[in-house]
Amino acid sequence: MGCYVYVISGEQGAVKVGIANDVESRLRFLQIACPVELRVRYVGAVGGRSVAYKVETRAHHILGRYHSHGEWFNASVKMAMDAVIVACVELDIGLVHVVDPRSAFKPRPDDIDAKRAETWARSIAIRRGRRR
């Protein structure tokens, strides 16, 4: 079974980067304990759960300076999406951007900017003394 990396945002501007086999079910579960409306903003298929966990962990590390609590960050949706894409580039993991026609989530083409994320990943690697 495939696993997904997702970005969920709340009305207050916080974003959550997580993984789930069923993102809509995960959203419903999170919504139960949250006083503000949550929305799925991005979903990417990465393969199995162990691969998804690696991507999630790396994305959390990339967003580390914006950490709020748990898997929540005080960052923009765009930053969280870029962190997921960069994590996949750095880990050399294929990422399939998912749009479920039943979902309220409708990414704009400029939201999914793999070329910009590749450039960001390359600059991070160069600063760390590695070439991409």
Coordinates of C-alpha atoms in Angstrom, one line a residue:
M1 CA 0.0 0.0 0.0
G2 CA 1.2 3.5 -0.8
C3 CA 1.9 6.2 1.7
Y4 CA 1.6 9.9 1.3
V5 CA 3.4 13.0 2.7
Y6 CA 0.9 15.8 3.3
V7 CA 0.8 19.4 4.3
I8 CA -2.2 20.5 6.4
S9 CA -2.8 24.1 7.4
G10 CA -5.0 25.7 10.0
E11 CA -6.6 29.2 10.0
Q12 CA -3.9 30.5 12.3
G13 CA -1.2 30.0 9.8
A14 CA 0.5 26.9 11.3
V15 CA 1.3 24.0 9.0
K16 CA 1.7 20.3 9.7
V17 CA 3.9 18.0 7.6
G18 CA 3.0 14.4 8.2
I19 CA 2.5 11.0 6.6
A20 CA -0.6 8.8 6.2
N21 CA -2.0 6.0 4.1
D22 CA -5.3 7.8 4.0
V23 CA -4.9 11.6 4.1
E24 CA -8.6 12.4 4.3
S25 CA -9.1 10.1 7.3
R26 CA -6.0 11.7 8.9
L27 CA -7.5 15.1 8.4
R28 CA -10.8 14.0 10.0
F29 CA -8.9 12.6 13.0
L30 CA -6.9 15.8 13.5
Q31 CA -10.0 18.0 13.0
I32 CA -11.7 16.4 16.0
A33 CA -9.2 17.9 18.4
C34 CA -8.7 21.2 16.7
P35 CA -10.9 24.3 17.3
V36 CA -10.0 25.8 13.9
E37 CA -10.8 24.5 10.4
L38 CA -7.9 22.4 8.9
R39 CA -7.3 22.0 5.2
V40 CA -5.2 19.6 3.2
R41 CA -2.9 21.9 1.2
Y42 CA -0.5 19.3 -0.4
V43 CA -0.3 15.6 -0.9
G44 CA 2.6 13.7 -2.5
A45 CA 2.9 10.0 -3.0
V46 CA 6.3 8.6 -2.2
G47 CA 5.9 4.8 -2.0
G48 CA 6.0 2.8 1.2
R49 CA 5.7 4.0 4.8
S50 CA 9.4 3.7 5.5
V51 CA 10.2 5.9 2.5
A52 CA 7.5 8.4 3.5
Y53 CA 8.9 8.5 7.1
K54 CA 12.4 9.4 5.7
V55 CA 10.9 12.3 3.6
E56 CA 8.8 13.5 6.6
T57 CA 11.8 13.5 8.9
R58 CA 14.0 15.3 6.4
A59 CA 11.2 17.9 5.7
H60 CA 10.9 18.5 9.5
H61 CA 14.6 19.0 9.7
I62 CA 14.5 21.5 6.8
L63 CA 11.7 23.4 8.6
G64 CA 13.4 23.1 12.0
R65 CA 13.9 26.8 12.6
Y66 CA 10.1 27.3 12.3
H67 CA 9.1 24.4 14.6
S68 CA 6.2 25.2 16.9
H69 CA 5.2 21.9 18.5
G70 CA 4.9 18.2 17.5
E71 CA 4.8 18.2 13.7
W72 CA 3.5 21.7 13.5
F73 CA 5.5 24.7 12.1
N74 CA 5.0 28.4 11.9
A75 CA 5.8 28.5 8.2
S76 CA 3.9 29.2 5.1
V77 CA 2.2 26.4 3.1
K78 CA 4.6 27.2 0.2
M79 CA 7.6 26.7 2.6
A80 CA 6.2 23.4 3.8
M81 CA 5.6 22.1 0.3
D82 CA 9.1 23.2 -0.8
A83 CA 10.5 21.4 2.2
V84 CA 8.8 18.1 1.1
I85 CA 10.1 18.5 -2.4
V86 CA 13.6 19.4 -1.3
A87 CA 13.6 16.4 1.1
C88 CA 12.8 14.1 -1.9
V89 CA 15.5 15.7 -4.0
E90 CA 18.1 15.4 -1.3
L91 CA 17.1 11.8 -0.5
D92 CA 16.8 10.9 -4.3
I93 CA 13.2 9.7 -3.8
G94 CA 10.6 10.0 -6.5
L95 CA 7.6 12.1 -5.6
V96 CA 4.3 12.1 -7.4
H97 CA 2.1 15.2 -6.8
V98 CA -1.4 14.0 -6.0
V99 CA -4.6 15.9 -6.8
D100 CA -7.8 14.1 -5.7
P101 CA -10.7 15.4 -7.7
R102 CA -13.0 14.9 -4.7
S103 CA -10.7 17.0 -2.5
A104 CA -10.9 20.7 -1.8
F105 CA -7.2 20.8 -2.4
K106 CA -6.4 22.2 -5.8
P107 CA -2.7 23.2 -6.2
R108 CA -1.9 25.8 -8.7
P109 CA 0.9 25.0 -11.1
D110 CA 3.1 27.6 -9.4
D111 CA 2.6 25.9 -6.1
I112 CA 4.5 22.8 -7.3
D113 CA 7.8 24.2 -8.4
A114 CA 10.2 21.3 -8.6
K115 CA 12.8 23.3 -10.5
R116 CA 13.0 25.9 -7.7
A117 CA 13.1 23.2 -5.1
E118 CA 16.0 21.5 -7.0
T119 CA 17.9 24.8 -7.1
W120 CA 17.3 25.2 -3.3
A121 CA 18.5 21.6 -2.6
R122 CA 21.6 22.3 -4.7
S123 CA 22.4 25.5 -2.8
I124 CA 22.0 23.7 0.5
A125 CA 24.3 20.9 -0.7
I126 CA 26.9 23.4 -1.9
R127 CA 26.8 25.3 1.5
R128 CA 27.4 21.9 3.2
G129 CA 30.4 21.2 0.9
R130 CA 28.7 18.7 -1.4
R131 CA 28.0 19.1 -5.1
R132 CA 24.7 17.9 -6.6

